Amino acid sequence: MECGVSLKSKGGMCVSEGRSVFITFASFMTDFPLVWSPSRRIPLTPGCRYSVRVSPQMANRIVDSARSILNKFIPDIYIYTDHMKGVNSGKSPGFGLSLVAETTNGTFLSAELASNPQGQGAAVLPEDLGRNCAKLLLEEIYRGGCVDSTNQSLALLLMTLGQQDVSKVLLGPLSPYTIEFLRHLKSFFQIMFKIETKPCGEELKGGDKVLMTCVGIGFSNLSKTLK
């Protein structure tokens, strides 16, 4: 299944001032069964550092600190710039970093950190944010699997809503949020997953993995016209 997605954001770092994010993508009738297996090699690590109503030098400091950690493992690191200013930048300043590790078979593992909104919480140094975000990405790589810990629940939801066929996905250690999400899936859809533990070894590096298997409920998009 191929689906183009466009994303557009507007506003500052603080949600209370009316920040908005627009996501546009094509609709489809049914979801397809998922069978995901990870790759052990990560040849590329792209990323994006963003800043709003602050000096562009702030973002450069984030990149340098993140590279000081990641360049010890891989040289191919591309961190792009997204500096917003003017009317569309809102009124609240801030900065952040989003990193993605891409494997040889198209699996993406991500990590993201952002500064606290002005007047909320302690101030964050750009150097600390860059280093901490890089360490979070390394932790996600160690956990492994086909989906990072933040998006485990999304993968399980797609498997649940998919066609009435077997779907499988290999995940790293389940997060507390994912465990609670599995309880919700059982309550709402009466669906249970087969959970198999896969200890680390020659084939699976890093932390212990979990193979999740289920049969989808065959949910259909009723708003999509049949032709």
Coordinates of C-alpha atoms in Angstrom, one line a residue:
M1 CA 0.0 0.0 0.0
E2 CA 1.4 3.4 -1.0
C3 CA -0.1 6.5 0.5
G4 CA 1.3 10.0 0.1
V5 CA 1.3 12.2 3.2
S6 CA 1.8 15.9 3.5
L7 CA 2.3 17.7 6.8
K8 CA 2.1 21.4 7.6
S9 CA 2.4 23.2 10.9
K10 CA 1.7 26.7 12.1
G11 CA 2.3 28.5 15.4
G12 CA 4.9 28.6 18.2
M13 CA 6.1 26.0 20.7
C14 CA 3.3 26.6 23.2
V15 CA 0.1 24.7 22.5
S16 CA -2.0 27.2 24.4
E17 CA -1.4 29.9 21.8
G18 CA -3.2 28.0 19.1
R19 CA -0.5 25.9 17.5
S20 CA -1.9 23.7 14.7
V21 CA -0.7 20.8 12.6
F22 CA -2.4 19.8 9.3
I23 CA -1.9 16.2 8.0
T24 CA -3.3 15.3 4.6
F25 CA -3.3 11.7 3.2
A26 CA -5.4 9.6 0.9
S27 CA -8.2 7.4 2.4
F28 CA -8.4 3.6 1.7
M29 CA -11.1 1.0 2.1
T30 CA -9.3 -1.6 4.3
D31 CA -6.0 -2.1 6.0
F32 CA -3.6 -4.8 4.8
P33 CA -2.1 -7.6 7.0
L34 CA 1.3 -6.6 8.4
V35 CA 4.3 -8.9 8.5
W36 CA 7.3 -6.9 9.7
S37 CA 10.8 -8.2 10.4
P38 CA 13.7 -5.9 11.3
S39 CA 17.2 -5.5 9.8
R40 CA 20.3 -5.6 11.9
R41 CA 22.1 -2.9 9.9
I42 CA 21.5 0.8 10.2
P43 CA 23.5 2.6 7.4
L44 CA 21.8 6.0 7.7
T45 CA 20.6 8.3 10.4
P46 CA 18.7 11.4 9.1
G47 CA 17.2 14.0 11.4
C48 CA 15.7 17.5 11.6
R49 CA 16.4 20.2 14.1
Y50 CA 13.8 22.9 14.4
S51 CA 13.8 26.3 16.1
V52 CA 11.1 29.0 16.6
R53 CA 11.8 32.6 17.4
V54 CA 15.3 32.0 18.7
S55 CA 18.8 32.5 17.3
P56 CA 19.7 30.0 14.5
Q57 CA 22.9 29.4 16.4
M58 CA 20.8 27.5 19.0
A59 CA 20.0 24.9 16.4
N60 CA 23.6 24.6 15.3
R61 CA 24.6 23.9 18.9
I62 CA 22.0 21.1 19.0
V63 CA 23.4 19.5 15.9
D64 CA 27.0 19.6 17.1
S65 CA 26.1 18.0 20.5
A66 CA 24.1 15.2 18.8
R67 CA 26.8 14.5 16.4
S68 CA 29.4 14.2 19.2
I69 CA 27.4 11.1 20.3
L70 CA 26.2 9.6 17.1
N71 CA 29.4 10.0 15.0
K72 CA 31.1 7.4 17.3
F73 CA 28.9 4.8 15.7
I74 CA 28.0 5.9 12.2
P75 CA 29.4 8.6 9.9
D76 CA 26.3 9.0 7.7
I77 CA 24.3 11.5 9.8
Y78 CA 22.2 14.1 8.0
I79 CA 20.4 16.6 10.2
Y80 CA 18.4 19.2 8.3
T81 CA 17.3 22.7 9.4
D82 CA 13.8 24.0 9.9
H83 CA 14.0 27.6 11.4
M84 CA 10.7 29.4 11.6
K85 CA 10.3 33.1 12.0
G86 CA 7.8 35.8 11.2
V87 CA 4.0 35.7 11.4
N88 CA 3.8 31.9 11.2
S89 CA 6.2 31.3 14.1
G90 CA 3.7 32.3 16.7
K91 CA 4.7 34.0 20.0
S92 CA 6.4 31.3 22.0
P93 CA 10.1 30.6 21.4
G94 CA 11.7 27.2 21.5
F95 CA 13.7 24.5 19.8
G96 CA 13.9 20.7 19.4
L97 CA 15.4 17.8 17.6
S98 CA 14.0 14.8 15.8
L99 CA 16.3 11.9 14.9
V100 CA 15.5 8.8 12.8
A101 CA 17.5 5.6 12.3
E102 CA 16.8 3.9 9.0
T103 CA 17.6 0.2 8.5
T104 CA 18.5 -1.6 5.3
N105 CA 15.0 -3.0 4.9
G106 CA 13.1 0.3 5.4
T107 CA 12.4 0.1 9.2
F108 CA 12.5 3.5 11.0
L109 CA 13.3 4.0 14.7
S110 CA 12.9 7.6 16.0
A111 CA 13.5 9.7 19.0
E112 CA 12.5 13.3 19.7
L113 CA 13.0 16.0 22.3
A114 CA 11.9 19.6 22.6
S115 CA 12.6 22.5 24.9
N116 CA 10.1 23.4 27.6
P117 CA 7.7 26.3 26.6
Q118 CA 8.6 29.7 27.9
G119 CA 7.6 30.0 31.6
Q120 CA 7.0 26.2 32.0
G121 CA 9.6 24.0 33.6
A122 CA 13.3 24.5 33.8
A123 CA 15.3 26.0 30.9
V124 CA 17.0 23.5 28.7
L125 CA 20.4 24.0 27.1
P126 CA 20.7 23.2 23.4
E127 CA 23.8 21.0 24.1
D128 CA 21.9 18.9 26.7
L129 CA 18.9 18.5 24.4
G130 CA 21.1 17.3 21.5
R131 CA 23.0 14.8 23.6
N132 CA 19.9 13.4 25.4
C133 CA 18.0 13.0 22.1
A134 CA 21.0 11.1 20.6
K135 CA 21.0 8.8 23.6
L136 CA 17.3 8.2 23.3
L137 CA 17.8 7.2 19.7
L138 CA 20.6 4.8 20.7
E139 CA 18.3 3.3 23.3
E140 CA 15.6 2.7 20.7
I141 CA 18.2 1.0 18.5
Y142 CA 19.2 -1.2 21.4
R143 CA 15.6 -2.1 22.1
G144 CA 15.2 -3.0 18.4
G145 CA 12.2 -4.3 16.7
C146 CA 10.3 -2.9 13.7
V147 CA 8.7 0.0 15.6
D148 CA 10.1 2.3 18.2
S149 CA 8.6 2.3 21.7
T150 CA 6.5 5.5 21.0
N151 CA 4.7 3.9 18.0
Q152 CA 4.2 0.3 19.3
S153 CA 0.5 1.0 20.0
L154 CA -0.1 2.4 16.5
A155 CA 1.3 -0.8 14.9
L156 CA -0.8 -3.0 17.1
L157 CA -3.9 -0.9 16.2
L158 CA -3.3 -1.3 12.5
M159 CA -2.9 -5.0 13.0
T160 CA -6.2 -5.1 14.9
L161 CA -8.1 -3.2 12.2
G162 CA -6.6 -5.1 9.3
Q163 CA -8.1 -7.8 7.1
Q164 CA -9.1 -11.1 8.7
D165 CA -5.7 -12.6 8.1
V166 CA -2.6 -13.2 10.3
S167 CA -0.4 -10.1 11.0
K168 CA 2.9 -10.3 12.7
V169 CA 5.3 -7.7 14.0
L170 CA 8.6 -8.0 16.0
L171 CA 8.9 -5.4 18.8
G172 CA 11.4 -4.5 21.4
P173 CA 10.4 -4.7 25.1
L174 CA 6.8 -3.5 25.4
S175 CA 6.4 -0.1 27.0
P176 CA 3.9 0.4 29.9
Y177 CA 1.7 2.4 27.6
T178 CA 1.6 -0.4 25.1
I179 CA 0.7 -3.0 27.8
E180 CA -2.3 -0.8 28.8
F181 CA -3.2 -0.3 25.2
L182 CA -3.4 -4.1 24.7
R183 CA -6.0 -4.2 27.5
H184 CA -8.0 -1.5 25.7
L185 CA -7.9 -3.5 22.4
K186 CA -9.3 -6.5 24.2
S187 CA -12.0 -4.4 25.8
F188 CA -13.1 -2.6 22.6
F189 CA -12.5 -5.2 19.9
Q190 CA -12.4 -8.5 21.9
I191 CA -9.1 -9.3 20.3
M192 CA -6.1 -11.0 21.9
F193 CA -2.5 -11.2 20.7
K194 CA -0.2 -14.1 20.7
I195 CA 3.0 -13.0 22.5
E196 CA 6.2 -14.8 22.0
T197 CA 9.5 -13.8 23.6
K198 CA 12.5 -13.8 21.4
P199 CA 15.7 -13.6 23.5
C200 CA 18.7 -11.7 22.0
G201 CA 21.4 -13.8 20.2
E202 CA 23.2 -14.1 16.9
E203 CA 20.1 -13.2 14.9
L204 CA 18.6 -10.6 17.3
K205 CA 21.0 -8.1 18.8
G206 CA 20.2 -5.7 21.6
G207 CA 17.4 -6.3 24.1
D208 CA 15.0 -9.1 24.2
K209 CA 12.3 -8.9 21.5
V210 CA 8.6 -9.8 21.4
L211 CA 6.8 -11.3 18.4
M212 CA 3.2 -10.1 18.3
T213 CA 0.7 -12.1 16.3
C214 CA -3.1 -11.5 15.7
V215 CA -5.9 -11.9 13.2
G216 CA -7.5 -8.6 12.2
I217 CA -11.2 -7.8 12.6
G218 CA -11.6 -6.8 9.0
F219 CA -12.6 -3.2 9.7
S220 CA -13.7 -1.3 6.6
N221 CA -13.8 2.5 5.9
L222 CA -17.5 3.0 5.3
S223 CA -17.0 6.5 4.0
K224 CA -15.1 5.2 1.0
T225 CA -17.3 4.7 -2.0
L226 CA -17.2 1.2 -3.5
K227 CA -16.5 1.0 -7.3

